[in-house]
Tab-separated table of C-alpha atoms in Angstrom:
chain	number	residue	atom	x	y	z
O	1	UNK	CA	0.110	-16.766	1.523
O	2	UNK	CA	2.662	-18.256	3.975
O	3	UNK	CA	4.212	-15.663	6.264
O	4	UNK	CA	2.256	-12.891	4.491
O	5	UNK	CA	3.060	-10.154	6.977
O	6	UNK	CA	6.803	-10.775	7.027
O	7	UNK	CA	6.907	-11.200	3.232
O	8	UNK	CA	5.022	-7.967	2.523
O	9	UNK	CA	7.054	-5.959	5.032
O	10	UNK	CA	10.240	-7.166	3.273
O	11	UNK	CA	8.885	-6.158	-0.128
O	12	UNK	CA	7.820	-2.739	1.170
O	13	UNK	CA	11.219	-2.193	2.719
O	14	UNK	CA	12.851	-2.956	-0.543
O	15	UNK	CA	10.374	-0.792	-2.467
O	16	UNK	CA	10.928	2.196	-0.121
O	17	UNK	CA	14.600	2.232	-1.090
O	18	UNK	CA	13.485	4.239	-4.088
O	19	UNK	CA	12.383	7.003	-1.749
O	20	UNK	CA	13.921	10.420	-2.463
O	21	UNK	CA	12.861	14.099	-2.518
O	22	UNK	CA	12.142	13.893	-6.273
O	23	UNK	CA	10.265	10.560	-6.076
O	24	UNK	CA	6.566	9.659	-5.717
O	25	UNK	CA	5.885	6.097	-4.476
O	26	UNK	CA	2.477	4.667	-5.346
O	27	UNK	CA	1.085	1.685	-3.408
O	28	UNK	CA	-1.894	-0.030	-5.038
O	29	UNK	CA	-4.106	-2.793	-3.559
O	30	UNK	CA	-7.202	-4.449	-5.122
O	31	UNK	CA	-8.751	-7.269	-3.107
O	32	UNK	CA	-10.699	-8.037	0.041
O	33	UNK	CA	-10.970	-5.689	3.022
O	34	UNK	CA	-13.001	-5.457	6.247
O	35	UNK	CA	-12.999	-3.898	9.708
O	36	UNK	CA	-12.163	-6.181	12.626
O	37	UNK	CA	-13.422	-6.008	16.188
O	38	UNK	CA	-10.718	-3.407	17.083
O	39	UNK	CA	-12.026	-1.115	14.371
O	40	UNK	CA	-8.880	-1.709	12.334
O	41	UNK	CA	-8.752	-2.302	8.555
O	42	UNK	CA	-7.778	-5.857	7.688
O	43	UNK	CA	-6.879	-7.139	4.189
O	44	UNK	CA	-7.541	-10.783	3.257
O	45	UNK	CA	-6.524	-13.054	0.409
O	46	UNK	CA	-10.057	-14.374	-0.296
O	47	UNK	CA	-13.386	-15.370	1.220
O	48	UNK	CA	-14.631	-18.895	1.802
O	49	UNK	CA	-17.856	-19.734	0.005
O	50	UNK	CA	-20.887	-19.407	2.319
O	51	UNK	CA	-23.417	-21.437	0.284
O	52	UNK	CA	-23.602	-24.803	2.009
O	53	UNK	CA	-25.269	-26.539	-1.024
O	54	UNK	CA	-22.538	-25.282	-3.340
O	55	UNK	CA	-19.935	-26.607	-0.923
O	56	UNK	CA	-21.523	-30.071	-0.884
O	57	UNK	CA	-21.693	-30.184	-4.693
O	58	UNK	CA	-18.077	-29.053	-4.930
O	59	UNK	CA	-16.914	-31.719	-2.491
O	60	UNK	CA	-18.781	-34.421	-4.466
O	61	UNK	CA	-17.180	-33.225	-7.710
O	62	UNK	CA	-13.732	-33.301	-6.149
O	63	UNK	CA	-14.319	-36.813	-4.757
O	64	UNK	CA	-15.481	-38.062	-8.197
O	65	UNK	CA	-12.403	-36.524	-9.840
O	66	UNK	CA	-10.110	-38.263	-7.332
O	67	UNK	CA	-11.752	-41.609	-7.973
O	68	UNK	CA	-11.581	-41.287	-11.758
O	69	UNK	CA	-7.985	-40.019	-11.748
O	70	UNK	CA	-8.872	-36.703	-13.371
O	71	UNK	CA	-7.380	-34.894	-10.369
O	72	UNK	CA	-4.034	-36.666	-10.793
O	73	UNK	CA	-1.281	-34.441	-12.164
O	74	UNK	CA	0.446	-37.278	-14.033
O	75	UNK	CA	-2.352	-39.572	-15.243
O	76	UNK	CA	-5.385	-37.240	-15.286
O	77	UNK	CA	-6.579	-34.644	-17.771
O	78	UNK	CA	-4.484	-31.556	-17.470
O	79	UNK	CA	-7.349	-29.208	-18.260
O	80	UNK	CA	-9.573	-30.854	-15.610
O	81	UNK	CA	-6.811	-30.628	-13.031
O	82	UNK	CA	-6.303	-26.909	-13.679
O	83	UNK	CA	-10.052	-26.336	-13.454
O	84	UNK	CA	-10.299	-28.093	-10.130
O	85	UNK	CA	-7.230	-26.281	-8.808
O	86	UNK	CA	-8.666	-22.880	-9.661
O	87	UNK	CA	-12.088	-23.724	-8.185
O	88	UNK	CA	-10.766	-25.011	-4.900
O	89	UNK	CA	-8.300	-22.195	-4.254
O	90	UNK	CA	-11.154	-20.541	-2.467
O	91	UNK	CA	-11.073	-23.255	0.175
O	92	UNK	CA	-7.416	-22.674	1.032
O	93	UNK	CA	-6.763	-21.037	4.454
O	94	UNK	CA	-7.514	-17.332	4.376
O	95	UNK	CA	-4.411	-15.171	4.788
O	96	UNK	CA	-4.959	-11.801	6.523
O	97	UNK	CA	-2.966	-8.655	7.020
O	98	UNK	CA	-3.755	-5.686	9.247
O	99	UNK	CA	-3.287	-2.190	7.840
O	100	UNK	CA	-1.638	-1.427	11.209
O	101	UNK	CA	1.157	-3.869	10.384
O	102	UNK	CA	2.270	-1.934	7.259
O	103	UNK	CA	1.065	1.613	8.069
O	104	UNK	CA	4.404	2.754	9.555
O	105	UNK	CA	6.743	1.650	6.700
O	106	UNK	CA	4.383	3.235	4.127
O	107	UNK	CA	3.699	6.540	5.948
O	108	UNK	CA	7.310	6.963	7.173
O	109	UNK	CA	8.797	6.717	3.677
O	110	UNK	CA	10.980	9.852	3.114
O	111	UNK	CA	9.106	10.908	0.009
O	112	UNK	CA	5.544	11.625	-1.218
O	113	UNK	CA	3.222	8.593	-1.297
O	114	UNK	CA	-0.095	7.911	-3.029
O	115	UNK	CA	-1.927	4.960	-1.466
O	116	UNK	CA	-4.730	3.440	-3.618
O	117	UNK	CA	-6.998	0.911	-1.875
O	118	UNK	CA	-9.703	-0.667	-4.004
O	119	UNK	CA	-11.389	-2.888	-1.466
O	120	UNK	CA	-14.321	-2.902	0.985
O	121	UNK	CA	-13.843	-0.746	4.103
O	122	UNK	CA	-10.871	0.988	2.382
O	123	UNK	CA	-11.639	4.224	4.231
O	124	UNK	CA	-10.456	2.506	7.422
O	125	UNK	CA	-6.914	3.378	6.377
O	126	UNK	CA	-7.738	7.043	6.965
O	127	UNK	CA	-8.957	6.534	10.584
O	128	UNK	CA	-6.580	7.934	13.149
O	129	UNK	CA	-5.837	5.685	16.156
O	130	UNK	CA	-4.613	7.097	19.469
O	131	UNK	CA	-2.043	4.292	19.724
O	132	UNK	CA	-0.291	5.332	16.434
O	133	UNK	CA	1.747	8.470	15.955
O	134	UNK	CA	3.582	9.515	12.780
O	135	UNK	CA	7.315	8.777	12.923
O	136	UNK	CA	9.668	11.732	13.360
O	137	UNK	CA	10.086	13.578	10.072
O	138	UNK	CA	7.197	11.773	8.344
O	139	UNK	CA	5.050	14.951	8.022
O	140	UNK	CA	7.757	16.594	5.936
O	141	UNK	CA	6.280	14.669	3.018
O	142	UNK	CA	2.758	14.323	1.654
O	143	UNK	CA	0.791	11.066	1.890
O	144	UNK	CA	-2.554	10.866	0.041
O	145	UNK	CA	-5.178	8.091	0.087
O	146	UNK	CA	-7.622	6.956	-2.608
O	147	UNK	CA	-10.155	4.702	-0.911
O	148	UNK	CA	-12.850	2.910	-2.945
O	149	UNK	CA	-15.411	3.461	-0.157
O	150	UNK	CA	-15.820	4.390	3.497
O	151	UNK	CA	-14.745	2.266	6.444
O	152	UNK	CA	-18.278	0.945	7.001
O	153	UNK	CA	-19.107	0.440	3.319
O	154	UNK	CA	-18.603	-2.151	0.591
O	155	UNK	CA	-17.283	-1.265	-2.806
O	156	UNK	CA	-18.992	-1.791	-6.167
O	157	UNK	CA	-15.548	-2.609	-7.644
O	158	UNK	CA	-15.567	0.302	-10.092
O	159	UNK	CA	-12.825	2.572	-8.808
O	160	UNK	CA	-9.843	1.025	-10.577
O	161	UNK	CA	-11.607	1.082	-13.989
O	162	UNK	CA	-12.485	4.810	-13.487
O	163	UNK	CA	-8.899	5.537	-12.436
O	164	UNK	CA	-7.448	3.907	-15.552
O	165	UNK	CA	-10.024	5.632	-17.809
O	166	UNK	CA	-9.243	9.069	-16.449
O	167	UNK	CA	-5.499	8.593	-16.754
O	168	UNK	CA	-5.957	7.273	-20.278
O	169	UNK	CA	-8.187	10.178	-21.380
O	170	UNK	CA	-6.406	13.022	-19.615
O	171	UNK	CA	-4.634	15.381	-22.052
O	172	UNK	CA	-3.478	18.910	-21.200
O	173	UNK	CA	-4.767	21.898	-23.235
O	174	UNK	CA	-2.688	23.546	-25.958
O	175	UNK	CA	-2.585	27.363	-25.634
O	176	UNK	CA	-3.835	29.339	-28.613
O	177	UNK	CA	-1.085	30.072	-31.136
O	178	UNK	CA	1.339	27.623	-29.530
O	179	UNK	CA	2.241	24.004	-30.067
O	180	UNK	CA	2.908	22.462	-26.640
O	181	UNK	CA	3.583	18.745	-26.203
O	182	UNK	CA	0.917	17.213	-23.949
O	183	UNK	CA	1.510	15.866	-20.490
O	184	UNK	CA	0.682	12.365	-20.675
O	185	UNK	CA	-1.327	9.790	-19.506
O	186	UNK	CA	-0.711	6.414	-17.900
O	187	UNK	CA	-2.526	3.623	-19.742
O	188	UNK	CA	-2.707	0.887	-17.139
O	189	UNK	CA	-4.319	-2.455	-16.492
O	190	UNK	CA	-5.332	-4.028	-13.221
O	191	UNK	CA	-2.718	-6.449	-12.062
O	192	UNK	CA	0.442	-4.677	-13.204
O	193	UNK	CA	2.989	-5.531	-10.530
O	194	UNK	CA	5.432	-2.588	-10.920
O	195	UNK	CA	6.158	0.230	-13.285
O	196	UNK	CA	8.110	3.464	-13.299
O	197	UNK	CA	7.966	6.835	-14.907
O	198	UNK	CA	8.952	10.473	-14.673
O	199	UNK	CA	6.829	13.434	-13.652
O	200	UNK	CA	6.519	17.193	-13.743
O	201	UNK	CA	6.678	19.269	-10.515
O	202	UNK	CA	6.558	17.739	-7.025
O	203	UNK	CA	4.985	18.755	-3.767
O	204	UNK	CA	6.947	19.923	-0.776
O	205	UNK	CA	5.848	21.427	2.479
O	206	UNK	CA	5.546	25.168	2.134
O	207	UNK	CA	6.731	27.682	4.729
O	208	UNK	CA	4.103	28.804	7.157
O	209	UNK	CA	6.159	31.806	8.249
O	210	UNK	CA	5.740	33.861	5.040
O	211	UNK	CA	2.181	34.913	4.354
O	212	UNK	CA	2.999	35.414	0.689
O	213	UNK	CA	4.160	31.827	0.331
O	214	UNK	CA	1.010	30.640	2.104
O	215	UNK	CA	-1.203	32.710	-0.216
O	216	UNK	CA	0.655	31.315	-3.258
O	217	UNK	CA	0.175	27.756	-2.045
O	218	UNK	CA	-3.498	28.380	-1.475
O	219	UNK	CA	-3.801	29.789	-4.990
O	220	UNK	CA	-2.179	26.713	-6.467
O	221	UNK	CA	-4.636	24.410	-4.597
O	222	UNK	CA	-7.730	26.498	-5.614
O	223	UNK	CA	-6.783	27.420	-9.131
O	224	UNK	CA	-4.492	24.563	-10.237
O	225	UNK	CA	-1.180	24.283	-12.032
O	226	UNK	CA	-0.862	25.858	-15.457
O	227	UNK	CA	-4.340	27.419	-15.608
O	228	UNK	CA	-6.402	30.477	-14.830
O	229	UNK	CA	-8.799	31.242	-11.999
O	230	UNK	CA	-12.315	29.815	-12.572
O	231	UNK	CA	-11.206	27.411	-15.248
O	232	UNK	CA	-11.486	24.340	-13.036
O	233	UNK	CA	-7.951	23.144	-13.824
O	234	UNK	CA	-5.917	20.583	-11.993
O	235	UNK	CA	-4.757	21.102	-8.430
O	236	UNK	CA	-8.190	21.063	-6.798
O	237	UNK	CA	-10.342	23.329	-9.002
O	238	UNK	CA	-13.824	21.923	-9.534
O	239	UNK	CA	-15.401	21.440	-12.951
O	240	UNK	CA	-13.660	22.118	-16.263
O	241	UNK	CA	-12.564	19.718	-19.015
O	242	UNK	CA	-10.583	16.537	-18.388
O	243	UNK	CA	-7.476	18.197	-19.842
O	244	UNK	CA	-7.834	21.307	-17.679
O	245	UNK	CA	-4.195	22.087	-16.865
O	246	UNK	CA	-0.631	21.174	-17.598
O	247	UNK	CA	-0.130	18.886	-14.583
O	248	UNK	CA	-2.526	16.372	-13.035
O	249	UNK	CA	-2.685	16.313	-9.240
O	250	UNK	CA	-3.977	13.563	-7.002
O	251	UNK	CA	-6.908	15.750	-5.840
O	252	UNK	CA	-7.970	16.604	-9.382
O	253	UNK	CA	-7.636	12.978	-10.378
O	254	UNK	CA	-10.005	11.997	-7.567
O	255	UNK	CA	-12.528	14.637	-8.735
O	256	UNK	CA	-12.489	13.289	-12.295
O	257	UNK	CA	-12.908	9.722	-11.032
O	258	UNK	CA	-15.809	10.794	-8.828
O	259	UNK	CA	-17.480	12.561	-11.736
O	260	UNK	CA	-17.307	9.426	-13.880
O	261	UNK	CA	-18.705	7.161	-11.164
O	262	UNK	CA	-21.531	9.598	-10.252
O	263	UNK	CA	-22.669	9.657	-13.882
O	264	UNK	CA	-22.799	5.877	-13.867
O	265	UNK	CA	-24.777	5.846	-10.537
O	266	UNK	CA	-22.488	3.210	-9.040
O	267	UNK	CA	-23.036	2.013	-5.492
O	268	UNK	CA	-19.876	3.484	-3.903
O	269	UNK	CA	-17.880	6.641	-4.433
O	270	UNK	CA	-14.081	6.932	-3.961
O	271	UNK	CA	-12.757	8.934	-1.003
O	272	UNK	CA	-9.787	11.271	-1.088
O	273	UNK	CA	-7.907	11.964	2.127
O	274	UNK	CA	-4.610	13.460	3.111
O	275	UNK	CA	-3.023	11.126	5.645
O	276	UNK	CA	0.095	13.286	6.268
O	277	UNK	CA	0.742	16.010	7.097
O	278	UNK	CA	-2.282	16.714	9.248
O	279	UNK	CA	-2.173	20.408	8.217
O	280	UNK	CA	-2.009	22.265	5.848
O	281	UNK	CA	-3.451	20.639	2.726
O	282	UNK	CA	-0.805	19.785	0.161
O	283	UNK	CA	-0.973	18.746	-3.489
O	284	UNK	CA	0.912	15.963	-5.327
O	285	UNK	CA	1.440	16.058	-9.078
O	286	UNK	CA	1.431	12.662	-10.762
O	287	UNK	CA	4.303	11.230	-12.836
O	288	UNK	CA	4.296	11.342	-16.625
O	289	UNK	CA	4.459	7.766	-17.770
O	290	UNK	CA	3.761	8.470	-21.431
O	291	UNK	CA	3.353	11.567	-23.601
O	292	UNK	CA	0.642	12.496	-26.112
O	293	UNK	CA	1.689	14.952	-28.761
O	294	UNK	CA	-0.477	17.644	-30.407
O	295	UNK	CA	-1.572	15.126	-33.063
O	296	UNK	CA	-2.834	12.701	-30.463
O	297	UNK	CA	0.039	10.265	-30.889
O	298	UNK	CA	1.327	8.437	-27.791
O	299	UNK	CA	5.067	8.275	-27.181
O	300	UNK	CA	7.307	7.597	-24.224
O	301	UNK	CA	7.580	10.636	-21.960
O	302	UNK	CA	10.762	12.649	-21.499
O	303	UNK	CA	12.495	12.035	-18.219
O	304	UNK	CA	12.331	15.176	-16.281
O	305	UNK	CA	11.539	16.474	-12.843
O	306	UNK	CA	10.762	13.517	-10.597
O	307	UNK	CA	10.528	9.757	-10.621
O	308	UNK	CA	7.457	7.716	-9.906
O	309	UNK	CA	7.336	4.025	-8.884
O	310	UNK	CA	4.261	1.819	-8.359
O	311	UNK	CA	3.941	-1.364	-6.342
O	312	UNK	CA	0.719	-3.357	-6.640
């Protein structure tokens, strides 16, 4: 937790070296979040216990362990020492980090970015502040946000589980009379530090000058990639099966997560927001990390199209 801001900025700078036109960077955070007095999102390492009686009992236990030698790393019981160490980590100084401190390196990356924040007040990352302006050229790429809840809300801690379930279950349809290898799904667990994969098509800013191009882009957003009108396939179409199209977009992924959480009646619902560009709405197709064939078997995906990297 020492020098957390400088350390994280250095890691982000190194991570953003992967940025390229054919690359999607994914930044994932699961932890504590809150809004400060300046209405700015702040991440923190942990919370101090608020129960005074628990604190007194914990202090007495620690004192007894010190007197008996159980808290000694050389002469005490190793299991007892590890138990005390884990319990009292909550009393270490809290390390904090403002979203404002890392917003520019993330949103100025010269590639598409998916930011996933599973914490309280996560929607605060989507608030626009007058003091911050996008760096030159940043709006040439698409930046999407998955927030576990709004900026004035707390999360029920269900978004990451729903995200992993949707990615694990999502399989593209196989057209009648054809055998088409499936797209594939990312089977993930919370806490994975970094991974990489390849994807299908990417998203680039479309020309506003040609009306035909604009109409085509709108059709892709409304209908989806690899599907027909009214089928609710990926790319923004509502409804439809989980495997509703050949490629899975960030917007469709959010809809599937939202459907799962609504059925479970959880306390908070994830928010999807396009951070950049401000207009028009763009779509991002997710990387293929693994492939599922027609028989349901999982295998490593073919490298094609674009690269995807995740930092958590």
